[in-house]
Amino acid sequence: MMNQRSAYVSDMEPTPRVFMVEKTDFRGKQRSRVMDDIRKCIIDHQSEDGDSQRDLAHDLKEMMDEHYGRYWHVIVGTDYSAFMSYCPGSYIQASYGDLVVLLFRLG
């Protein structure tokens, strides 16, 4: 009988920290600016002490509301499920390493 060892976090290779837009239906002239703003906010938070996902979600929402109109919703995490309705042209799902950010507008 062969012994098996379960996977341990210490055995896993870290996910490269590269910003990637995984899914979006965001259109328009500001698309590149929106993606750059999101990327910058995520990377800035990763370099800070604490690395708080809650703070990142708050700051992303404030930035999106201020620059691109109100009623943005933001979900940040490494493990979640989501099912929602949103305004067409406002859905953005991006990742940075293991961290996933979901932004959408409703209203």
Short mmCIF file of N, CA and C in Angstrom, two decimals:
data_model
loop_
_atom_site.label_atom_id
_atom_site.label_comp_id
_atom_site.label_asym_id
_atom_site.label_seq_id
_atom_site.Cartn_x
_atom_site.Cartn_y
_atom_site.Cartn_z
N MET A 1 0.84 -1.17 0.00
CA MET A 1 0.00 0.00 0.00
C MET A 1 0.89 1.24 0.00
N MET A 2 0.56 2.17 -0.86
CA MET A 2 1.35 3.36 -0.99
C MET A 2 0.84 4.44 -0.02
N ASN A 3 1.77 5.08 0.67
CA ASN A 3 1.39 6.17 1.56
C ASN A 3 1.13 7.42 0.73
N GLN A 4 0.08 8.13 1.10
CA GLN A 4 -0.23 9.38 0.42
C GLN A 4 -0.15 10.52 1.42
N ARG A 5 0.30 11.60 0.93
CA ARG A 5 0.39 12.79 1.77
C ARG A 5 -0.51 13.87 1.16
N SER A 6 -1.34 14.44 1.99
CA SER A 6 -2.21 15.50 1.49
C SER A 6 -1.39 16.76 1.22
N ALA A 7 -1.94 17.62 0.39
CA ALA A 7 -1.26 18.87 0.05
C ALA A 7 -1.27 19.81 1.24
N TYR A 8 -0.17 20.45 1.46
CA TYR A 8 -0.05 21.45 2.50
C TYR A 8 0.19 22.80 1.84
N VAL A 9 -0.28 23.83 2.48
CA VAL A 9 -0.09 25.18 1.94
C VAL A 9 1.39 25.45 1.70
N SER A 10 2.24 24.97 2.59
CA SER A 10 3.68 25.21 2.43
C SER A 10 4.26 24.49 1.21
N ASP A 11 3.55 23.46 0.71
CA ASP A 11 4.00 22.74 -0.48
C ASP A 11 3.61 23.43 -1.78
N MET A 12 2.65 24.31 -1.71
CA MET A 12 2.11 24.92 -2.92
C MET A 12 2.98 26.09 -3.37
N GLU A 13 3.07 26.24 -4.68
CA GLU A 13 3.78 27.37 -5.23
C GLU A 13 2.88 28.59 -5.14
N PRO A 14 3.43 29.74 -4.79
CA PRO A 14 2.60 30.94 -4.71
C PRO A 14 2.12 31.36 -6.10
N THR A 15 0.93 31.91 -6.15
CA THR A 15 0.40 32.43 -7.40
C THR A 15 1.12 33.73 -7.72
N PRO A 16 1.61 33.88 -8.95
CA PRO A 16 2.31 35.12 -9.29
C PRO A 16 1.39 36.32 -9.10
N ARG A 17 1.95 37.39 -8.57
CA ARG A 17 1.16 38.60 -8.34
C ARG A 17 1.17 39.45 -9.60
N VAL A 18 0.25 39.12 -10.48
CA VAL A 18 0.08 39.83 -11.73
C VAL A 18 -1.37 40.28 -11.79
N PHE A 19 -1.61 41.55 -12.11
CA PHE A 19 -2.98 42.05 -12.24
C PHE A 19 -3.56 41.54 -13.55
N MET A 20 -4.75 40.94 -13.47
CA MET A 20 -5.38 40.40 -14.66
C MET A 20 -6.88 40.67 -14.61
N VAL A 21 -7.42 41.24 -15.67
CA VAL A 21 -8.87 41.39 -15.80
C VAL A 21 -9.37 40.07 -16.35
N GLU A 22 -10.15 39.35 -15.54
CA GLU A 22 -10.62 38.03 -15.94
C GLU A 22 -11.89 38.10 -16.77
N LYS A 23 -12.83 38.96 -16.35
CA LYS A 23 -14.09 39.12 -17.09
C LYS A 23 -14.54 40.56 -16.95
N THR A 24 -15.08 41.09 -18.02
CA THR A 24 -15.67 42.43 -17.94
C THR A 24 -16.60 42.65 -19.12
N ASP A 25 -17.62 43.43 -18.90
CA ASP A 25 -18.44 43.91 -20.01
C ASP A 25 -18.40 45.44 -20.03
N PHE A 26 -17.43 45.99 -19.30
CA PHE A 26 -17.26 47.44 -19.23
C PHE A 26 -16.83 47.94 -20.60
N ARG A 27 -17.52 48.94 -21.10
CA ARG A 27 -17.23 49.48 -22.42
C ARG A 27 -17.03 50.99 -22.31
N GLY A 28 -16.59 51.55 -23.36
CA GLY A 28 -16.51 53.00 -23.42
C GLY A 28 -15.09 53.52 -23.37
N LYS A 29 -15.01 54.83 -23.49
CA LYS A 29 -13.73 55.52 -23.57
C LYS A 29 -12.91 55.38 -22.29
N GLN A 30 -13.58 55.21 -21.16
CA GLN A 30 -12.88 55.19 -19.88
C GLN A 30 -12.43 53.79 -19.46
N ARG A 31 -12.63 52.80 -20.28
CA ARG A 31 -12.31 51.42 -19.89
C ARG A 31 -10.87 51.27 -19.42
N SER A 32 -9.92 51.77 -20.19
CA SER A 32 -8.50 51.65 -19.81
C SER A 32 -8.22 52.37 -18.51
N ARG A 33 -8.81 53.54 -18.34
CA ARG A 33 -8.60 54.31 -17.11
C ARG A 33 -9.17 53.58 -15.90
N VAL A 34 -10.36 53.02 -16.05
CA VAL A 34 -10.98 52.26 -14.95
C VAL A 34 -10.09 51.10 -14.55
N MET A 35 -9.63 50.33 -15.52
CA MET A 35 -8.79 49.16 -15.23
C MET A 35 -7.47 49.59 -14.57
N ASP A 36 -6.88 50.68 -15.03
CA ASP A 36 -5.65 51.19 -14.42
C ASP A 36 -5.88 51.65 -12.99
N ASP A 37 -7.01 52.32 -12.75
CA ASP A 37 -7.33 52.79 -11.40
C ASP A 37 -7.52 51.61 -10.44
N ILE A 38 -8.20 50.58 -10.89
CA ILE A 38 -8.42 49.39 -10.06
C ILE A 38 -7.09 48.70 -9.76
N ARG A 39 -6.28 48.52 -10.79
CA ARG A 39 -4.96 47.88 -10.63
C ARG A 39 -4.11 48.64 -9.62
N LYS A 40 -4.05 49.95 -9.77
CA LYS A 40 -3.24 50.78 -8.87
C LYS A 40 -3.73 50.66 -7.42
N CYS A 41 -5.03 50.70 -7.22
CA CYS A 41 -5.59 50.61 -5.86
C CYS A 41 -5.26 49.25 -5.23
N ILE A 42 -5.39 48.18 -6.00
CA ILE A 42 -5.08 46.84 -5.48
C ILE A 42 -3.60 46.73 -5.12
N ILE A 43 -2.73 47.14 -6.02
CA ILE A 43 -1.29 47.02 -5.78
C ILE A 43 -0.86 47.91 -4.62
N ASP A 44 -1.42 49.11 -4.52
CA ASP A 44 -1.10 49.99 -3.39
C ASP A 44 -1.48 49.34 -2.07
N HIS A 45 -2.61 48.67 -2.02
CA HIS A 45 -3.05 48.01 -0.78
C HIS A 45 -2.18 46.81 -0.44
N GLN A 46 -1.68 46.10 -1.44
CA GLN A 46 -0.85 44.93 -1.19
C GLN A 46 0.49 45.33 -0.59
N SER A 47 0.94 46.54 -0.88
CA SER A 47 2.24 46.97 -0.37
C SER A 47 2.14 47.58 1.03
N GLU A 48 0.91 47.84 1.49
CA GLU A 48 0.73 48.40 2.83
C GLU A 48 0.76 47.29 3.86
N ASP A 49 1.07 47.66 5.10
CA ASP A 49 1.02 46.70 6.20
C ASP A 49 -0.44 46.35 6.47
N GLY A 50 -0.69 45.12 6.82
CA GLY A 50 -2.03 44.70 7.17
C GLY A 50 -2.76 44.02 6.03
N ASP A 51 -2.66 44.57 4.82
CA ASP A 51 -3.18 43.86 3.67
C ASP A 51 -4.68 43.62 3.79
N SER A 52 -5.44 44.53 4.42
CA SER A 52 -6.84 44.31 4.75
C SER A 52 -7.74 44.32 3.52
N GLN A 53 -8.46 43.21 3.32
CA GLN A 53 -9.40 43.11 2.21
C GLN A 53 -10.57 44.06 2.41
N ARG A 54 -10.97 44.25 3.65
CA ARG A 54 -12.08 45.17 3.93
C ARG A 54 -11.70 46.60 3.55
N ASP A 55 -10.50 47.02 3.90
CA ASP A 55 -10.04 48.36 3.55
C ASP A 55 -9.94 48.53 2.04
N LEU A 56 -9.48 47.50 1.35
CA LEU A 56 -9.38 47.54 -0.10
C LEU A 56 -10.77 47.69 -0.71
N ALA A 57 -11.73 46.90 -0.25
CA ALA A 57 -13.10 46.99 -0.77
C ALA A 57 -13.66 48.40 -0.55
N HIS A 58 -13.44 48.95 0.63
CA HIS A 58 -13.92 50.30 0.94
C HIS A 58 -13.30 51.33 0.01
N ASP A 59 -11.99 51.27 -0.15
CA ASP A 59 -11.29 52.26 -0.98
C ASP A 59 -11.66 52.13 -2.46
N LEU A 60 -11.83 50.89 -2.94
CA LEU A 60 -12.26 50.70 -4.32
C LEU A 60 -13.65 51.28 -4.54
N LYS A 61 -14.57 51.03 -3.62
CA LYS A 61 -15.92 51.57 -3.75
C LYS A 61 -15.91 53.09 -3.75
N GLU A 62 -15.18 53.68 -2.81
CA GLU A 62 -15.10 55.15 -2.75
C GLU A 62 -14.53 55.71 -4.06
N MET A 63 -13.48 55.09 -4.58
CA MET A 63 -12.87 55.56 -5.82
C MET A 63 -13.84 55.45 -6.99
N MET A 64 -14.51 54.30 -7.11
CA MET A 64 -15.44 54.10 -8.22
C MET A 64 -16.62 55.06 -8.13
N ASP A 65 -17.18 55.24 -6.93
CA ASP A 65 -18.29 56.17 -6.75
C ASP A 65 -17.89 57.60 -7.11
N GLU A 66 -16.70 57.99 -6.71
CA GLU A 66 -16.24 59.36 -6.94
C GLU A 66 -15.91 59.61 -8.40
N HIS A 67 -15.23 58.68 -9.06
CA HIS A 67 -14.76 58.91 -10.43
C HIS A 67 -15.73 58.46 -11.51
N TYR A 68 -16.58 57.48 -11.23
CA TYR A 68 -17.39 56.88 -12.29
C TYR A 68 -18.88 56.83 -11.95
N GLY A 69 -19.31 57.61 -10.98
CA GLY A 69 -20.72 57.63 -10.60
C GLY A 69 -20.99 56.70 -9.44
N ARG A 70 -22.14 56.91 -8.80
CA ARG A 70 -22.47 56.17 -7.58
C ARG A 70 -23.02 54.77 -7.85
N TYR A 71 -23.26 54.08 -6.76
CA TYR A 71 -23.92 52.77 -6.72
C TYR A 71 -23.05 51.60 -7.16
N TRP A 72 -21.75 51.68 -6.91
CA TRP A 72 -20.86 50.56 -7.17
C TRP A 72 -20.86 49.62 -5.98
N HIS A 73 -20.77 48.34 -6.26
CA HIS A 73 -20.67 47.31 -5.23
C HIS A 73 -19.35 46.58 -5.45
N VAL A 74 -18.67 46.26 -4.36
CA VAL A 74 -17.33 45.68 -4.45
C VAL A 74 -17.24 44.46 -3.54
N ILE A 75 -16.74 43.37 -4.08
CA ILE A 75 -16.47 42.15 -3.31
C ILE A 75 -14.99 41.84 -3.48
N VAL A 76 -14.30 41.61 -2.37
CA VAL A 76 -12.87 41.31 -2.40
C VAL A 76 -12.63 40.06 -1.58
N GLY A 77 -11.86 39.12 -2.10
CA GLY A 77 -11.54 37.94 -1.32
C GLY A 77 -10.75 36.92 -2.10
N THR A 78 -10.40 35.85 -1.42
CA THR A 78 -9.68 34.76 -2.07
C THR A 78 -10.61 33.57 -2.31
N ASP A 79 -11.76 33.56 -1.66
CA ASP A 79 -12.69 32.44 -1.81
C ASP A 79 -14.11 32.94 -1.55
N TYR A 80 -14.91 33.01 -2.58
CA TYR A 80 -16.30 33.43 -2.43
C TYR A 80 -17.10 32.93 -3.63
N SER A 81 -18.39 32.95 -3.49
CA SER A 81 -19.31 32.68 -4.59
C SER A 81 -20.21 33.89 -4.73
N ALA A 82 -20.61 34.19 -5.94
CA ALA A 82 -21.46 35.36 -6.15
C ALA A 82 -22.46 35.09 -7.26
N PHE A 83 -23.63 35.62 -7.07
CA PHE A 83 -24.68 35.55 -8.08
C PHE A 83 -25.48 36.83 -7.92
N MET A 84 -25.51 37.67 -8.94
CA MET A 84 -26.14 38.97 -8.77
C MET A 84 -26.68 39.50 -10.08
N SER A 85 -27.48 40.54 -9.96
CA SER A 85 -27.92 41.32 -11.11
C SER A 85 -27.10 42.60 -11.11
N TYR A 86 -26.86 43.15 -12.29
CA TYR A 86 -26.08 44.38 -12.38
C TYR A 86 -26.46 45.13 -13.64
N CYS A 87 -26.11 46.39 -13.68
CA CYS A 87 -26.36 47.21 -14.86
C CYS A 87 -25.41 46.77 -15.97
N PRO A 88 -25.94 46.51 -17.17
CA PRO A 88 -25.06 46.12 -18.27
C PRO A 88 -23.95 47.15 -18.49
N GLY A 89 -22.77 46.65 -18.76
CA GLY A 89 -21.63 47.52 -19.01
C GLY A 89 -20.89 47.96 -17.77
N SER A 90 -21.17 47.30 -16.63
CA SER A 90 -20.52 47.72 -15.39
C SER A 90 -19.84 46.59 -14.62
N TYR A 91 -19.78 45.40 -15.19
CA TYR A 91 -19.23 44.24 -14.48
C TYR A 91 -17.73 44.13 -14.73
N ILE A 92 -16.97 44.00 -13.64
CA ILE A 92 -15.52 43.83 -13.74
C ILE A 92 -15.09 42.79 -12.71
N GLN A 93 -14.38 41.76 -13.17
CA GLN A 93 -13.77 40.79 -12.27
C GLN A 93 -12.29 40.75 -12.59
N ALA A 94 -11.48 41.05 -11.59
CA ALA A 94 -10.03 41.09 -11.79
C ALA A 94 -9.35 40.33 -10.66
N SER A 95 -8.11 39.94 -10.92
CA SER A 95 -7.36 39.23 -9.88
C SER A 95 -5.95 39.80 -9.80
N TYR A 96 -5.37 39.60 -8.62
CA TYR A 96 -3.98 39.96 -8.37
C TYR A 96 -3.43 38.87 -7.46
N GLY A 97 -2.69 37.95 -8.03
CA GLY A 97 -2.28 36.78 -7.27
C GLY A 97 -3.50 35.96 -6.91
N ASP A 98 -3.65 35.60 -5.65
CA ASP A 98 -4.80 34.83 -5.18
C ASP A 98 -6.02 35.69 -4.89
N LEU A 99 -5.85 36.99 -4.86
CA LEU A 99 -6.92 37.91 -4.51
C LEU A 99 -7.80 38.20 -5.72
N VAL A 100 -9.12 38.09 -5.54
CA VAL A 100 -10.06 38.38 -6.61
C VAL A 100 -10.91 39.57 -6.20
N VAL A 101 -11.16 40.46 -7.15
CA VAL A 101 -11.98 41.65 -6.92
C VAL A 101 -13.12 41.63 -7.92
N LEU A 102 -14.32 41.79 -7.41
CA LEU A 102 -15.52 41.82 -8.24
C LEU A 102 -16.19 43.17 -8.02
N LEU A 103 -16.39 43.92 -9.10
CA LEU A 103 -17.05 45.22 -9.03
C LEU A 103 -18.21 45.23 -10.00
N PHE A 104 -19.33 45.80 -9.58
CA PHE A 104 -20.47 45.96 -10.47
C PHE A 104 -21.32 47.11 -9.96
N ARG A 105 -22.11 47.62 -10.86
CA ARG A 105 -22.95 48.77 -10.54
C ARG A 105 -24.41 48.34 -10.59
N LEU A 106 -25.16 48.83 -9.63
CA LEU A 106 -26.59 48.54 -9.56
C LEU A 106 -27.30 49.81 -9.17
N GLY A 107 -28.10 50.32 -10.06
CA GLY A 107 -28.85 51.54 -9.74
C GLY A 107 -28.48 52.69 -10.62
#
